[in-house]
Coordinates of C-alpha atoms and ligand atoms in Angstrom, one line a residue:
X1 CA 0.0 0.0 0.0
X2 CA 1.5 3.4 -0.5
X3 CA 1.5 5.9 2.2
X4 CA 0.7 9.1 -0.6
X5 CA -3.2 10.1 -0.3
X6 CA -3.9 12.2 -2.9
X7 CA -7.7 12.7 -2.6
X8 CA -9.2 13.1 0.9
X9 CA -13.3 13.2 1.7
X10 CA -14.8 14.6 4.8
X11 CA -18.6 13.8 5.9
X12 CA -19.8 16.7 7.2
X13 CA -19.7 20.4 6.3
X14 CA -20.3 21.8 9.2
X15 CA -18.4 24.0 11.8
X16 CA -15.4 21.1 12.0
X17 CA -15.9 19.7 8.9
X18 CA -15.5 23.0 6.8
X19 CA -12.9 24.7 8.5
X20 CA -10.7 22.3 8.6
X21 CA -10.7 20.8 5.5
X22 CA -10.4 24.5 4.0
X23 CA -6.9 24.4 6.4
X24 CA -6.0 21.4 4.9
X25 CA -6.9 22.4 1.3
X26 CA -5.0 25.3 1.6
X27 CA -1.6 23.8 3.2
X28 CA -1.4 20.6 1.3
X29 CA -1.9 21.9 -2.4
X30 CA -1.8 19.0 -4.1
X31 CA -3.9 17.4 -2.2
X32 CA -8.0 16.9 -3.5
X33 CA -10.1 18.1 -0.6
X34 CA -14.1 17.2 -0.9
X35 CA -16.6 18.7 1.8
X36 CA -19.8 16.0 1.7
X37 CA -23.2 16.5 3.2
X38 CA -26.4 15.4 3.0
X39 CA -27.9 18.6 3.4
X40 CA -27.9 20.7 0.1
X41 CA -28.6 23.8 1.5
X42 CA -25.3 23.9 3.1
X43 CA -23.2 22.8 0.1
X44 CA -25.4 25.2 -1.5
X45 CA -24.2 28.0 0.9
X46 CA -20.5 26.9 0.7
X47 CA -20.4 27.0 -2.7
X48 CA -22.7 30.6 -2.8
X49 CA -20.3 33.5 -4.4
X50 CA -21.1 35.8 -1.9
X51 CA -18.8 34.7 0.7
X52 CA -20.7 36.6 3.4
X53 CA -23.2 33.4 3.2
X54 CA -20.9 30.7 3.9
X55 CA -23.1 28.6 6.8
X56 CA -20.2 29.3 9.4
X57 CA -18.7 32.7 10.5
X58 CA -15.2 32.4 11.5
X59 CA -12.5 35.1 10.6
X60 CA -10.4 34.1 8.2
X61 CA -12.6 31.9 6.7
X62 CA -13.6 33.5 3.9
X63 CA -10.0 34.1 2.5
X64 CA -9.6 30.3 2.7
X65 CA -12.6 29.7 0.7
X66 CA -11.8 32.5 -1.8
X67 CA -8.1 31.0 -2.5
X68 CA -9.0 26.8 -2.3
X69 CA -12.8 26.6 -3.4
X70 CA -12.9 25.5 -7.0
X71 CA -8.8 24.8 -7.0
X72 CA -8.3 21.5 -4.7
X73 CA -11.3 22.2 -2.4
X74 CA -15.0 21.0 -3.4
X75 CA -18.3 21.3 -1.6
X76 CA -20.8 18.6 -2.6
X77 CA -23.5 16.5 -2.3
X78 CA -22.3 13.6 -4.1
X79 CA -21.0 11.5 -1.4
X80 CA -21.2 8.4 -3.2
X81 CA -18.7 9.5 -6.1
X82 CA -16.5 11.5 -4.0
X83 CA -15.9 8.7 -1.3
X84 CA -15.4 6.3 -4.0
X85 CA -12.5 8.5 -5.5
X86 CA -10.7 9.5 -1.5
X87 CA -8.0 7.5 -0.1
X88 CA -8.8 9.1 3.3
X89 CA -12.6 9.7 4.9
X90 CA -12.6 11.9 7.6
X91 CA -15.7 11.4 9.4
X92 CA -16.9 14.9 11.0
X93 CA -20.7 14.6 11.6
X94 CA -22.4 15.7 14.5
X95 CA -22.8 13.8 17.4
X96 CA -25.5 15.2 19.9
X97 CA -26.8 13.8 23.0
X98 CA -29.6 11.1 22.6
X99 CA -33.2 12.3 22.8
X100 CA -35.1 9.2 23.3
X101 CA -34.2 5.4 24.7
X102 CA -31.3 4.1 26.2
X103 CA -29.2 6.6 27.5
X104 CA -31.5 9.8 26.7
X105 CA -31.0 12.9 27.8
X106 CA -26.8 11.7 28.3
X107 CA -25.4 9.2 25.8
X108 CA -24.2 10.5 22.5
X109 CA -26.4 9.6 19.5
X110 CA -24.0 7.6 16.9
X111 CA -26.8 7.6 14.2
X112 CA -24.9 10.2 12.0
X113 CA -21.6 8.1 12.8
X114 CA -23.1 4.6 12.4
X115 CA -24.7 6.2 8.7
X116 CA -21.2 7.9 7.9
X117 CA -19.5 4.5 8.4
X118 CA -22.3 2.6 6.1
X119 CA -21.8 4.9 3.2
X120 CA -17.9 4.8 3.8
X121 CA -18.6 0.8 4.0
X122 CA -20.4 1.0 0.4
X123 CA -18.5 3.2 -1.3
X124 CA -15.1 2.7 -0.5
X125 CA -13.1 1.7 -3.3
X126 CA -9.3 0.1 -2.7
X127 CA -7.8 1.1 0.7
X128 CA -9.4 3.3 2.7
X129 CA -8.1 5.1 5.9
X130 CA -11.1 6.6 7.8
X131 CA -10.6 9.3 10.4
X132 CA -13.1 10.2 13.7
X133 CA -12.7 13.9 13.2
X134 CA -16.1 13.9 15.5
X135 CA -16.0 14.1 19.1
X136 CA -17.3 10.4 19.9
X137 CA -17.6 8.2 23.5
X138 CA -14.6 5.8 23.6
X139 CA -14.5 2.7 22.1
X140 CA -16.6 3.9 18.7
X141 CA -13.5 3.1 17.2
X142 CA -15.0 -0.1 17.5
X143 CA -18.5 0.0 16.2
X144 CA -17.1 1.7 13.2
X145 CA -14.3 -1.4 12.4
X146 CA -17.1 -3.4 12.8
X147 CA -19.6 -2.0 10.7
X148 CA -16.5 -1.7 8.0
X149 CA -15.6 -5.0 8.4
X150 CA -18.4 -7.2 8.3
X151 CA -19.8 -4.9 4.8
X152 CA -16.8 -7.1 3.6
X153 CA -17.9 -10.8 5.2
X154 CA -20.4 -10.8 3.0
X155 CA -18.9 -11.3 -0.3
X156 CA -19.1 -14.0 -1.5
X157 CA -15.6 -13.5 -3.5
X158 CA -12.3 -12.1 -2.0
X159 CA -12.9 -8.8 0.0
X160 CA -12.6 -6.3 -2.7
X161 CA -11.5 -3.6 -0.4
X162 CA -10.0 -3.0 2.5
X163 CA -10.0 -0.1 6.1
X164 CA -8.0 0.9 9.2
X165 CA -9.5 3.6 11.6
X166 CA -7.7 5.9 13.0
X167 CA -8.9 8.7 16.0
X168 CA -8.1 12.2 15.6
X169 CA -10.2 14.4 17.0
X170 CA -10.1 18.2 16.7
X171 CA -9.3 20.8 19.0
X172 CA -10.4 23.7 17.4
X173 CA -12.5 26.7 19.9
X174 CA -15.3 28.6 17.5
X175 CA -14.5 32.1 16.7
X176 CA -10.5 31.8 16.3
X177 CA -11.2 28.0 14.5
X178 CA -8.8 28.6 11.6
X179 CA -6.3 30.2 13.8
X180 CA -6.2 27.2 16.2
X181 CA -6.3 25.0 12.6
X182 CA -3.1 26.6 11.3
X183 CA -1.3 27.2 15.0
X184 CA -3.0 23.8 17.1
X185 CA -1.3 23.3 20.6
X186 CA -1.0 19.8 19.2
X187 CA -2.5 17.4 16.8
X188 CA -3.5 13.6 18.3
X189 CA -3.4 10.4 16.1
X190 CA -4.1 7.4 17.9
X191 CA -3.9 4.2 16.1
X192 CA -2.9 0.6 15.5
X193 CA -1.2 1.1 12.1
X194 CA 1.6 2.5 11.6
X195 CA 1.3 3.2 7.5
X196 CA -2.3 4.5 8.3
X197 CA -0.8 7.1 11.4
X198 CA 2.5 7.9 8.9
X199 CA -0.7 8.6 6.2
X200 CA -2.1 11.1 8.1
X201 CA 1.3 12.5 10.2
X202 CA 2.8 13.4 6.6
X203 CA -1.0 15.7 5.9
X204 CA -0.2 17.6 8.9
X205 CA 3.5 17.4 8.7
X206 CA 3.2 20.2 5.5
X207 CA 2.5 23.0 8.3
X208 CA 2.4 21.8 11.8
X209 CA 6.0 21.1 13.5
X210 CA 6.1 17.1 14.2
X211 CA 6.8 17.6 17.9
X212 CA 3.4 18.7 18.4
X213 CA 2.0 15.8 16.2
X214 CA 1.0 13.1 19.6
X215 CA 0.5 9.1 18.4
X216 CA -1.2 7.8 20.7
X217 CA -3.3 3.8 21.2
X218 CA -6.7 4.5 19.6
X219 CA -8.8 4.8 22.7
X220 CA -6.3 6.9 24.5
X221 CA -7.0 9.3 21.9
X222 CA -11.0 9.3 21.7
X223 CA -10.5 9.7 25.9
X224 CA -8.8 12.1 25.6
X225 CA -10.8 14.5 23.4
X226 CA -13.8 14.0 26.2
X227 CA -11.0 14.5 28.6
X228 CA -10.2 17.8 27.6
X229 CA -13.7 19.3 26.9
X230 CA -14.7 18.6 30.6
X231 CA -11.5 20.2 32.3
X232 CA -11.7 23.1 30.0
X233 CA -16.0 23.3 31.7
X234 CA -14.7 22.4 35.4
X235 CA -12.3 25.4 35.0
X236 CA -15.5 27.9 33.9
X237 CA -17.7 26.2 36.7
X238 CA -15.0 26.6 39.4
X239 CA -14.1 30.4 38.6
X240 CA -18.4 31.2 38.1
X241 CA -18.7 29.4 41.5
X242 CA -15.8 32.2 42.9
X243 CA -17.2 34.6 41.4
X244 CA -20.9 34.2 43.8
X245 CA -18.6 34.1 46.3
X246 CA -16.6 36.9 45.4
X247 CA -20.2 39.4 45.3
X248 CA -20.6 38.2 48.9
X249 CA -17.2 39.1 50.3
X250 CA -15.9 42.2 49.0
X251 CA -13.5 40.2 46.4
X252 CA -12.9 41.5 42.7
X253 CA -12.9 38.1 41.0
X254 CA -11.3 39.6 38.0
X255 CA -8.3 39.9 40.4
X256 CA -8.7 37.0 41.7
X257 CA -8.3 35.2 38.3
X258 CA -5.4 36.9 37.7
X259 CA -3.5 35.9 40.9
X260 CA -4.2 33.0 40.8
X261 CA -4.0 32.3 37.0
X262 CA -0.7 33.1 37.5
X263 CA 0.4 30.4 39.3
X264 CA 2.2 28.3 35.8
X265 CA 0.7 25.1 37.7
X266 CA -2.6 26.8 37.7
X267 CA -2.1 28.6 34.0
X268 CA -4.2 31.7 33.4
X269 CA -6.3 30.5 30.7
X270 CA -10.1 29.3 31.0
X271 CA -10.4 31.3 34.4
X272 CA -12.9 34.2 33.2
X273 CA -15.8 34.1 34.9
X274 CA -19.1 34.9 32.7
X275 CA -22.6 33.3 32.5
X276 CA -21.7 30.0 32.0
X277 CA -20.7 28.1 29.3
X278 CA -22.2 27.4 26.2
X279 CA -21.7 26.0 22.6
X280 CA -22.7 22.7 21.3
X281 CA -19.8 20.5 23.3
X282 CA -19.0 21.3 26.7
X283 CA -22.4 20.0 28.0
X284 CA -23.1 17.0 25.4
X285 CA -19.4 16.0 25.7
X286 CA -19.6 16.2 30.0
X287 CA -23.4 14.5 29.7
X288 CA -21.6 11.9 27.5
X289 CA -18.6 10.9 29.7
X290 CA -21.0 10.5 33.0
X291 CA -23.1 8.3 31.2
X292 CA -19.7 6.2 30.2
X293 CA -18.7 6.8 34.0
X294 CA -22.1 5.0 34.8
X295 CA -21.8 2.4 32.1
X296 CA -18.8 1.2 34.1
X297 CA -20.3 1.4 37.2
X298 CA -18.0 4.5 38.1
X299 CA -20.7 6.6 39.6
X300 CA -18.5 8.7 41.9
X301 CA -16.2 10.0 39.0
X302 CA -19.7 10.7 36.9
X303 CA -21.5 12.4 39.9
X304 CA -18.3 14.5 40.0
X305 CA -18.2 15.7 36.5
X306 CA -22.3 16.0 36.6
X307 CA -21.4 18.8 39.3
X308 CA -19.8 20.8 36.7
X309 CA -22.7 20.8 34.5
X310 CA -25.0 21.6 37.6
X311 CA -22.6 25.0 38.4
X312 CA -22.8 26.4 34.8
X313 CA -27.1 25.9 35.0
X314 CA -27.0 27.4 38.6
X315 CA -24.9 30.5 37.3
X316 CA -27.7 31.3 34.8
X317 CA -30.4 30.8 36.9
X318 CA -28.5 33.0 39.9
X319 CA -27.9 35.9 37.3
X320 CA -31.8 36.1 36.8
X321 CA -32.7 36.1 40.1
X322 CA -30.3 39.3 40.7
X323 CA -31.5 41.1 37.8
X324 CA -35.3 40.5 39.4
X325 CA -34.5 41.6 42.5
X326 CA -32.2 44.5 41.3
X327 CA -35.4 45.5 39.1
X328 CA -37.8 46.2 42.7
X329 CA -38.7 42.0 42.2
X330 CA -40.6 42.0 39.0
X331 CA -40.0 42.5 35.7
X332 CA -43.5 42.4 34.3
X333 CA -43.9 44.2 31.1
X334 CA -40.3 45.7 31.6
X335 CA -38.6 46.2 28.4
X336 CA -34.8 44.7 29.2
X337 CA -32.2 45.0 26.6
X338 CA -29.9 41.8 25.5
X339 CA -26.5 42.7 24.3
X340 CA -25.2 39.8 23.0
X341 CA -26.9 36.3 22.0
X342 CA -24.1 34.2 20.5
X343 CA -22.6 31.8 23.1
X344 CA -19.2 33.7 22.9
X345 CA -17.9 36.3 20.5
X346 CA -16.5 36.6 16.8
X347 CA -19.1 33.6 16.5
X348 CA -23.1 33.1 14.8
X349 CA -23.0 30.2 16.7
X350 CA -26.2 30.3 19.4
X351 CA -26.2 26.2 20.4
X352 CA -26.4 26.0 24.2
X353 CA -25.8 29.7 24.8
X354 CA -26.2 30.9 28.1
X355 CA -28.4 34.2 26.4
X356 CA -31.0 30.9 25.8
X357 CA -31.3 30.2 29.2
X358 CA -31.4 33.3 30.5
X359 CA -33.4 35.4 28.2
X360 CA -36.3 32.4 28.7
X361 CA -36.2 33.0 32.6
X362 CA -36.3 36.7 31.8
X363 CA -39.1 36.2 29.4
X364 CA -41.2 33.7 32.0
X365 CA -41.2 36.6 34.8
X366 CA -43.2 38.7 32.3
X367 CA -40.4 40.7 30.9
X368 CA -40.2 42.4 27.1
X369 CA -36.6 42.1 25.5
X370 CA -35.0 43.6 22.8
X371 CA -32.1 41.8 21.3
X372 CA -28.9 42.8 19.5
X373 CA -26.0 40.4 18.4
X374 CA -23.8 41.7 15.7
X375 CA -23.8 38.0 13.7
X376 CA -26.9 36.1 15.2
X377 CA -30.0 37.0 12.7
X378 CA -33.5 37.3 14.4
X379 CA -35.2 33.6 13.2
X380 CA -32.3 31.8 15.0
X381 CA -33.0 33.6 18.1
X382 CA -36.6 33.3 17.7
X383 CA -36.1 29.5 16.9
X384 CA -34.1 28.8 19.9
X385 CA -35.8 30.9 22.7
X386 CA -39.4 28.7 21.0
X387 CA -37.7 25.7 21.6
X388 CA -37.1 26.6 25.0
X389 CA -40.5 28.1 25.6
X390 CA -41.8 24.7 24.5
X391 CA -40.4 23.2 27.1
X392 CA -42.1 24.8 30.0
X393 CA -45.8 24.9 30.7
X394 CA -46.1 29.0 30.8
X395 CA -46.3 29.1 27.0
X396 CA -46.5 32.3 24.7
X397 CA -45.5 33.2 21.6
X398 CA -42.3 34.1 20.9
X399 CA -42.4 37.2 18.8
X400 CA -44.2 39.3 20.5
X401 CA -42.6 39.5 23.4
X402 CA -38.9 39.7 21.7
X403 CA -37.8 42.2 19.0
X404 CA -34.4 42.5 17.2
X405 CA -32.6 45.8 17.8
X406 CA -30.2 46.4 15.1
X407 CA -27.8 48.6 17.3
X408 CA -27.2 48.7 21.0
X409 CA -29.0 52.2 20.4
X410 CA -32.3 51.0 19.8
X411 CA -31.7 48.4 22.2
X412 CA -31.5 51.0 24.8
X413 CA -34.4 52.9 23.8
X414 CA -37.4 52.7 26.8
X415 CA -35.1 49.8 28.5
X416 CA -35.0 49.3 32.6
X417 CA -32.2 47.3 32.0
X418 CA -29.3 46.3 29.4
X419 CA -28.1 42.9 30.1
X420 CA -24.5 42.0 28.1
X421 CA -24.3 38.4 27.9
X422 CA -21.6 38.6 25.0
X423 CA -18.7 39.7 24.8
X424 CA -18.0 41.8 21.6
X425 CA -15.6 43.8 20.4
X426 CA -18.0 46.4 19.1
X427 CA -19.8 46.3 23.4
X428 CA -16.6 47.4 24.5
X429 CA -16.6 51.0 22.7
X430 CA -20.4 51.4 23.8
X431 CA -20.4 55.5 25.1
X432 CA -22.7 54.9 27.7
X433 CA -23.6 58.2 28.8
X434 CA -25.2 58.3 25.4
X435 CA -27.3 55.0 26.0
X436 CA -28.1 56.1 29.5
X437 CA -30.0 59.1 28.5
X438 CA -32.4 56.8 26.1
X439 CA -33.2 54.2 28.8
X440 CA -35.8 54.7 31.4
X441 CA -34.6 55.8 34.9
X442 CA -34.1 54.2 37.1
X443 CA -31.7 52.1 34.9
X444 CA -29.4 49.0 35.2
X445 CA -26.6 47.9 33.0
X446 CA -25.5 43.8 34.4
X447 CA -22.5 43.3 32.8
X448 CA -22.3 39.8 32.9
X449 CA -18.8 39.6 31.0
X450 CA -16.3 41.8 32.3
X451 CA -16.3 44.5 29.2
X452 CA -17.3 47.7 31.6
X453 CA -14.7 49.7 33.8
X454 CA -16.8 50.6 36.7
X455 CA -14.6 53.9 37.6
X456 CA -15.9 55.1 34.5
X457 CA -19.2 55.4 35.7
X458 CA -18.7 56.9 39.3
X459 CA -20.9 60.6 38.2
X460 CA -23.1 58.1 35.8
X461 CA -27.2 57.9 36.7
X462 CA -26.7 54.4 35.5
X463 CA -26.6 51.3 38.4
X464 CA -24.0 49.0 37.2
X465 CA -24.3 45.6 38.5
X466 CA -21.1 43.7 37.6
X467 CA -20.6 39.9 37.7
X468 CA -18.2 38.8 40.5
X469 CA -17.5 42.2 41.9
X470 CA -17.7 42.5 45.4
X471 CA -18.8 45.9 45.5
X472 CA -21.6 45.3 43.8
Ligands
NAD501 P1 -22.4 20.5 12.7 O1 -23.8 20.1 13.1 O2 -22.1 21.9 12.5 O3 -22.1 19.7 11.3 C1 -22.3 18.3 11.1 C2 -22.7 18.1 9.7 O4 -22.8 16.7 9.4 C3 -24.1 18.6 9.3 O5 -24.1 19.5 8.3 C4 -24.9 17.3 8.9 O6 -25.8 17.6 7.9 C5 -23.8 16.4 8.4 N1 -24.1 15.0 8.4 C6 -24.7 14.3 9.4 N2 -24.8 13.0 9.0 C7 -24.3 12.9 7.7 C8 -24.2 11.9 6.8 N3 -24.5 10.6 7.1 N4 -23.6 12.1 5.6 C9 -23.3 13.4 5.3 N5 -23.4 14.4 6.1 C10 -23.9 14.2 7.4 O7 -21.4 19.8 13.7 P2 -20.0 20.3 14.1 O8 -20.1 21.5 15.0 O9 -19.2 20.5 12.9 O10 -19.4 19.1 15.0 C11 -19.1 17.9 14.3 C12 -18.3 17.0 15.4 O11 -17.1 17.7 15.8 C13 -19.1 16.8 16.6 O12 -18.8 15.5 17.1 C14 -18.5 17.8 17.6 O13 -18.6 17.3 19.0 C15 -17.1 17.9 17.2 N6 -16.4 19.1 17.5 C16 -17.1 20.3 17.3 C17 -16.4 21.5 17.5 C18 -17.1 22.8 17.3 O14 -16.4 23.9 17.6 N7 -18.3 22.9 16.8 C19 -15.0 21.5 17.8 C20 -14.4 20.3 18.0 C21 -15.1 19.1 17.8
UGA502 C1 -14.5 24.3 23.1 C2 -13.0 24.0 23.3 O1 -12.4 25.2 23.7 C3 -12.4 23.4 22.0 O2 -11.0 23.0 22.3 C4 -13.2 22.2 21.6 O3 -12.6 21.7 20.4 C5 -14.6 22.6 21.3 O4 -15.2 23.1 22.6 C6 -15.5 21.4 21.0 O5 -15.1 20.3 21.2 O6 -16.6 21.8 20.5 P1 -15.9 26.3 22.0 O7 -17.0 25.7 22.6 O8 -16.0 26.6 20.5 O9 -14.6 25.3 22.1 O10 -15.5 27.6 22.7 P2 -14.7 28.0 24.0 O11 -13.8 29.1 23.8 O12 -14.1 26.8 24.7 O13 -15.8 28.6 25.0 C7 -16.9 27.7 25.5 C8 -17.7 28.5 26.4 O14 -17.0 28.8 27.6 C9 -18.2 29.9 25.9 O15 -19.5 30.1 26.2 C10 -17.3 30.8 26.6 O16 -17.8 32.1 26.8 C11 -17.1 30.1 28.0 N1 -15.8 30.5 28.6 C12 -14.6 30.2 28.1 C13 -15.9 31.3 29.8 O17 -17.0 31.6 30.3 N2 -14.7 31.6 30.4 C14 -13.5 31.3 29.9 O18 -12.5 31.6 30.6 C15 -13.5 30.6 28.7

């Protein structure tokens, strides 16, 4: 078998799938690179000339596309033909928690993995390496080998083709996704052989340094990706649950991060405190490993991690209850502004954003909001917050009770109180002696996210309410 792939496939064209392949398109020219899904709309959208549609936002992005699309770098729906014609399948579908039946509401659903893995089984042609790109339990490894393997038992001549599996998840945070692409803090291969690892070391080898390139045994390397997820969430949970204790005390927890951040055991990274963590992983990935922790009866190392899920829900919830109170206990009819939607910044992205959780609590005390994110359009918001409404027996409808402010002026406009849940760039230049004179008094900003100097506002009619500042 030769160790030279020339045409690599990736199912899924989503946040992981596009990005990276775009990365890889772009450093390994003479490589093919084709993006399958099984939604058209998407490869629609990647392949739409006006590059301000592409279905993800991510900076940098776009100049990726502009250069590779068209060149080595396809977007299709044919995902017959184009796994046929790949030496390599990266498999980079989605892998949410389970809805229904056994392990609902914690296991990870392997539908879209199971389905990726009976295409790759049909379609394959020759030698096929296939790569776990998607954040999976350990041991899926497994079910995928199998489901490979035994599409080959069946013939009744010689096995016409033939797999190895490989784990390699990715690293890559929303919002600086082709940075940490281009510049990873490492890249993990874990694998049984060698020709299938030295396949993929030599696609990474073209720009990432081979000292940051880990091999490690296949299940070591699906661990690990779970691994990391939840100490990157018990970091946000422990510095959110300082930060409660910091408005009780007197303690500035932004100063607390930073002495203790500075610690090089400790590292500074991860310790900003905010309310709570969102994005499609952190929970699914934590809900996934306690339900693995149970599966081997390790209930005490699941009820652990389960706490860190249980911090990041009690944050939102204790954020509502302050704005309530702060807002003489009721918020009936009040008209509170949202800065921010998206679960962090320089992202569209609004799966398991905090702003879901908390702008529903807001909404089921009676409140009016008025929303503005710089990238999240109004239908998604609407869309989420319905699917949250639906879930709780006070229901009403959506829109009118929430509007879309296109600046944080209008937002401001009649508003008790601003809330900033994200944490732009653009929220940071806010003049807010300008907003304050458009709200109605008396008025509250919660800054939720660090962005405001508080000396700044010492002569200002506004009440500033900031998260983890003592004195509050
Ligand atoms: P996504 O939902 O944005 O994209 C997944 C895509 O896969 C969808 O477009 C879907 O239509 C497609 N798909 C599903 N089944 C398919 C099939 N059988 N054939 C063809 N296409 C199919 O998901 P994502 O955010 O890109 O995440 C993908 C995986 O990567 C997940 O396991 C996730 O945990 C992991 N991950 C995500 C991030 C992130 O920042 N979003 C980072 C690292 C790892
Ligand atoms: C996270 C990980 O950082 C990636 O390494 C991983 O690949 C990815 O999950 C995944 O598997 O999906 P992402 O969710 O895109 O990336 O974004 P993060 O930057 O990790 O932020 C997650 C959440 O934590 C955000 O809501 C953010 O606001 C919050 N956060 C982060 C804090 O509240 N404080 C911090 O100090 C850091």
């Amino acid at each position: 078998m030769s160790e030279e792939v020339k045409t690599i496939c990736c199912i899924g064209a989503g946040h992981v799938g596009g990005p990276t392949m775009a990365v890889i398109a772009d450093k390994c020219k003479h490589l093919k690179v084709i993006v399958v899904d099984l939604n058209k709309d998407k490869i629609d959208s990647w392949n739409n000339k006006d590059l301000t549609k592409l279905p993800v936002y991510e900076p940098g992005l776009k100049d990726l596309i502009l250069r590779c699309r068209g060149e080595n770098l396809f977007f299709s729906t044919k995902i017959q033909q184009s796994i046929a014609e790949s030496d390599m399948v990266f498999i980079c579908v989605n892998t949410p928690t389970k809805m229904s039946g056994l392990g609902a509401g914690e296991a990870s659903d392997l539908n879209y993995i199971e389905n990726s893995a009976r295409s790759i089984a049909e379609f394959a042609t020759g030698n096929t390496i296939v790569v776990e790109k998607s954040t999976i339990p350990v041991k899926t490894a497994e079910v995928i080998k199998t489901i490979l393997t035994s599409s080959q038992r069946d013939l009744e001549k010689k096995p016409t083709k033939s797999f190895t599996v490989l784990s390699s998840p990715e690293f890559l945070a929303e919002g600086t996704a082709i940075d940490d692409l281009i510049n990873p803090s490492r890249v993990l291969i874990g694998g049984e052989s060698t020709f299938a690892i030295n396949a993929l070391v030599n696609i990474y080898k073209n720009w990432v340094s081979e000292e940051k390139i880990i091999k490690t045994n296949i299940w070591s390397s699906e661990l690990s990706k779970l691994t990391a997820n939840a100490f990157l969430a018990q970091r946000v949970s422990s510095i959110n649950s300082i930060s409660a204790l910091c408005e009780k005390t007197g303690a500035d927890i932004s100063e607390v991060s930073t002495a203790v951040g500075m610690d090089y055991r400790i590292g500074r990274h991860f310790l900003k405190s905010g309310p709570g963590f969102g994005g499609s992983c952190f929970k699914k990935d934590i809900l996934n490993l306690v339900y693995i922790c149970k599966l081997y009866d390790l209930n005490e190392v699941g009820n652990y991690w389960n706490e860190v899920l249980k911090i990041n829900k009690w944050q939102q919830n204790r954020l509502t209850n302050i704005i309530v109170k702060k807002l003489f206990g009721t918020i009936t009819n009040k008209k509170i502004g949202i800065l921010g939607f998206a679960f962090k910044a320089n992202t569209n992205d609004t799966r398991e954003s905090p702003a879901i959780n908390i702008c529903s609590n807001l909404l089921l005390e009676g409140s009016k909001l008025a929303i503005y994110d710089p990238k999240v359009n109004f239908q998604d918001i609407c869309d989420v917050l319905k699917d949250a409404n639906n879930k709780v027996d006070n229901k009403f409808k959506i829109e009118e009770r929430v509007c879309m402010a296109s600046s944080s002026k209008e937002l401001a406009s009649g508003a008790d109180a601003i809330i900033i849940l994200t944490e732009w760039e653009e929220f940071k230049k806010i003049e807010w002696s300008k907003i304050s004179k458009l709200m109605r008094k008396p008025s509250w900003i919660f800054d939720c996210r660090d962005i405001i100097d508080i000396n700044n506002f010492k002569e200002s009619d506004l009440n500033i309410w900031k998260l983890g500042f003592g004195s509050n």
